Tab-separated table of C-alpha atoms in Angstrom:
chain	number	residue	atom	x	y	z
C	1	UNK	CA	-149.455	-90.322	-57.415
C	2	UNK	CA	-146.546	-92.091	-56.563
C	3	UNK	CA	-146.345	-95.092	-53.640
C	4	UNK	CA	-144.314	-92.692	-51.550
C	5	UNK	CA	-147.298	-89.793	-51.486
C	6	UNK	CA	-149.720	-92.452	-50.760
C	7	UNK	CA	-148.358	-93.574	-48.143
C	8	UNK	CA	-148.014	-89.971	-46.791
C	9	UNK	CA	-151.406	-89.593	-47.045
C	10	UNK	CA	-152.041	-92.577	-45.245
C	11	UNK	CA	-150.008	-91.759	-42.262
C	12	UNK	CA	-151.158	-88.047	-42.148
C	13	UNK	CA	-154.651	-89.915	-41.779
C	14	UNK	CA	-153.503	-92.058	-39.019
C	15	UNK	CA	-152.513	-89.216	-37.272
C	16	UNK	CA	-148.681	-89.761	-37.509
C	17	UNK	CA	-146.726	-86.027	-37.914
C	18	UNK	CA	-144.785	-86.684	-41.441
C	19	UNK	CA	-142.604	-84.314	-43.133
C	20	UNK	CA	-141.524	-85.054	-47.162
C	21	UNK	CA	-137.666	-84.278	-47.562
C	22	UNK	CA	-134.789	-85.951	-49.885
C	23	UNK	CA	-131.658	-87.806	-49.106
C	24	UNK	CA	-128.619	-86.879	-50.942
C	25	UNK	CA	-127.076	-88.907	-53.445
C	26	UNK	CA	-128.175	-92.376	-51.990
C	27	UNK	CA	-127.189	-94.546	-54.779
C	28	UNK	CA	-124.103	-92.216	-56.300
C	29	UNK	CA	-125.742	-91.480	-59.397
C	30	UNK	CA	-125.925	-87.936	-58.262
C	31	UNK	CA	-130.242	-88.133	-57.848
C	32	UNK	CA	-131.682	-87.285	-54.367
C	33	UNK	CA	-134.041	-89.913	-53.085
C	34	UNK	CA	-136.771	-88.807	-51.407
C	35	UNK	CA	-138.008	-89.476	-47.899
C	36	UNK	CA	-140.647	-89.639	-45.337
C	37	UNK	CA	-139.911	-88.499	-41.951
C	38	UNK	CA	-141.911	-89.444	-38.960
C	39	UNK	CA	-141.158	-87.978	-35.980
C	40	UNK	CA	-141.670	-90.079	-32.615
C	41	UNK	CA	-139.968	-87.695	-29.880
C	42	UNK	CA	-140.343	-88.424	-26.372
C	43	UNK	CA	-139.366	-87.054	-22.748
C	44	UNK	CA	-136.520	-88.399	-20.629
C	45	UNK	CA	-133.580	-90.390	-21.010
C	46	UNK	CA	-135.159	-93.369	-22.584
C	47	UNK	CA	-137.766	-93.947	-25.024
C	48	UNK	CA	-141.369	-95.345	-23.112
C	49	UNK	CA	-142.945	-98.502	-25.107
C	50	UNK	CA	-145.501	-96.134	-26.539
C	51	UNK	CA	-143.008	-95.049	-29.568
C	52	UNK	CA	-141.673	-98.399	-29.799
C	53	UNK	CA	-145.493	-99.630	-30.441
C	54	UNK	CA	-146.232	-96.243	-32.939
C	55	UNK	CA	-142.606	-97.182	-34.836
C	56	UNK	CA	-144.011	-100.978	-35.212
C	57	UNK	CA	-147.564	-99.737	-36.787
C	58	UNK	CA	-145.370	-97.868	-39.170
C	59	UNK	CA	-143.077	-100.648	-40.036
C	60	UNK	CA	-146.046	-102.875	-40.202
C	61	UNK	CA	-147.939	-100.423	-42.698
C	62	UNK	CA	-144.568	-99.841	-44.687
C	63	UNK	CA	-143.512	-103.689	-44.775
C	64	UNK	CA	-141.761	-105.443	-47.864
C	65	UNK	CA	-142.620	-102.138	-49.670
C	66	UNK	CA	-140.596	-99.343	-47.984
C	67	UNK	CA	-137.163	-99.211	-46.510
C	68	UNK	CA	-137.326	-97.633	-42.707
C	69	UNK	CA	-134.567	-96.597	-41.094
C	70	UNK	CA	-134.646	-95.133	-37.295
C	71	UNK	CA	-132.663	-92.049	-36.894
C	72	UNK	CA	-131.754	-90.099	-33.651
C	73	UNK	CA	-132.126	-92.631	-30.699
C	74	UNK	CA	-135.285	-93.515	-31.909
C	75	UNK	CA	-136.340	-89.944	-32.431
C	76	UNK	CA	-137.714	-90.123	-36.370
C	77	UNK	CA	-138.393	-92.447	-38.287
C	78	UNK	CA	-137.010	-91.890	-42.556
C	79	UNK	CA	-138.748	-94.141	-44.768
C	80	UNK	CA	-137.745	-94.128	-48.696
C	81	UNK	CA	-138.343	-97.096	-51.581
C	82	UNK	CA	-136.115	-99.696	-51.902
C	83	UNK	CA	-133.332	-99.057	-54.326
C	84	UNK	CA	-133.375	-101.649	-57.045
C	85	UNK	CA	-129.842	-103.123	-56.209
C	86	UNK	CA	-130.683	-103.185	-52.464
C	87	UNK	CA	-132.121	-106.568	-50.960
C	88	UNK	CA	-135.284	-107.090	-49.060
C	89	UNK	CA	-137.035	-109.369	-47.406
């Protein structure tokens, strides 16, 4: 089981809605990478604080060990490893 699956598991259990899905050639060597997706959608021009506090329990659960990206005006959240030439604190 890979870290990625895991941590799919673990957010399923938290009750976060996760789809698996791949990114195209990330690191153009011509391998898809694949993701997490979280969605976080929300009514109304502007997002409320609640999916500002679910998208910081997910960065706090994915910290120094995933890359998370928000996509969408703060729609979805894609989470993938870290490539090995990318930095990371």
């Amino acid at each position: 089981m890979t870290k990625l699956n895991r941590l799919f598991l673990r957010l399923e259990k938290d009750g976060f809605t996760v789809r698996k899905s791949e990114l195209c050639n990330v690191d153009c060597t011509g391998i898809n990478a694949p993701v997490l997706i979280i969605d976080t959608n929300y009514e109304g021009f502007y997002p409320p604080k609640s999916v500002f506090d679910k998208q910081g329990m997910i960065r706090n659960i994915c910290k120094n060990r995933f890359s998370v990206q928000a996509r969408g005006y703060y729609t979805a959240l894609f989470i993938r490893e870290w490539l090995p030439h990318e930095k990371h604190l």
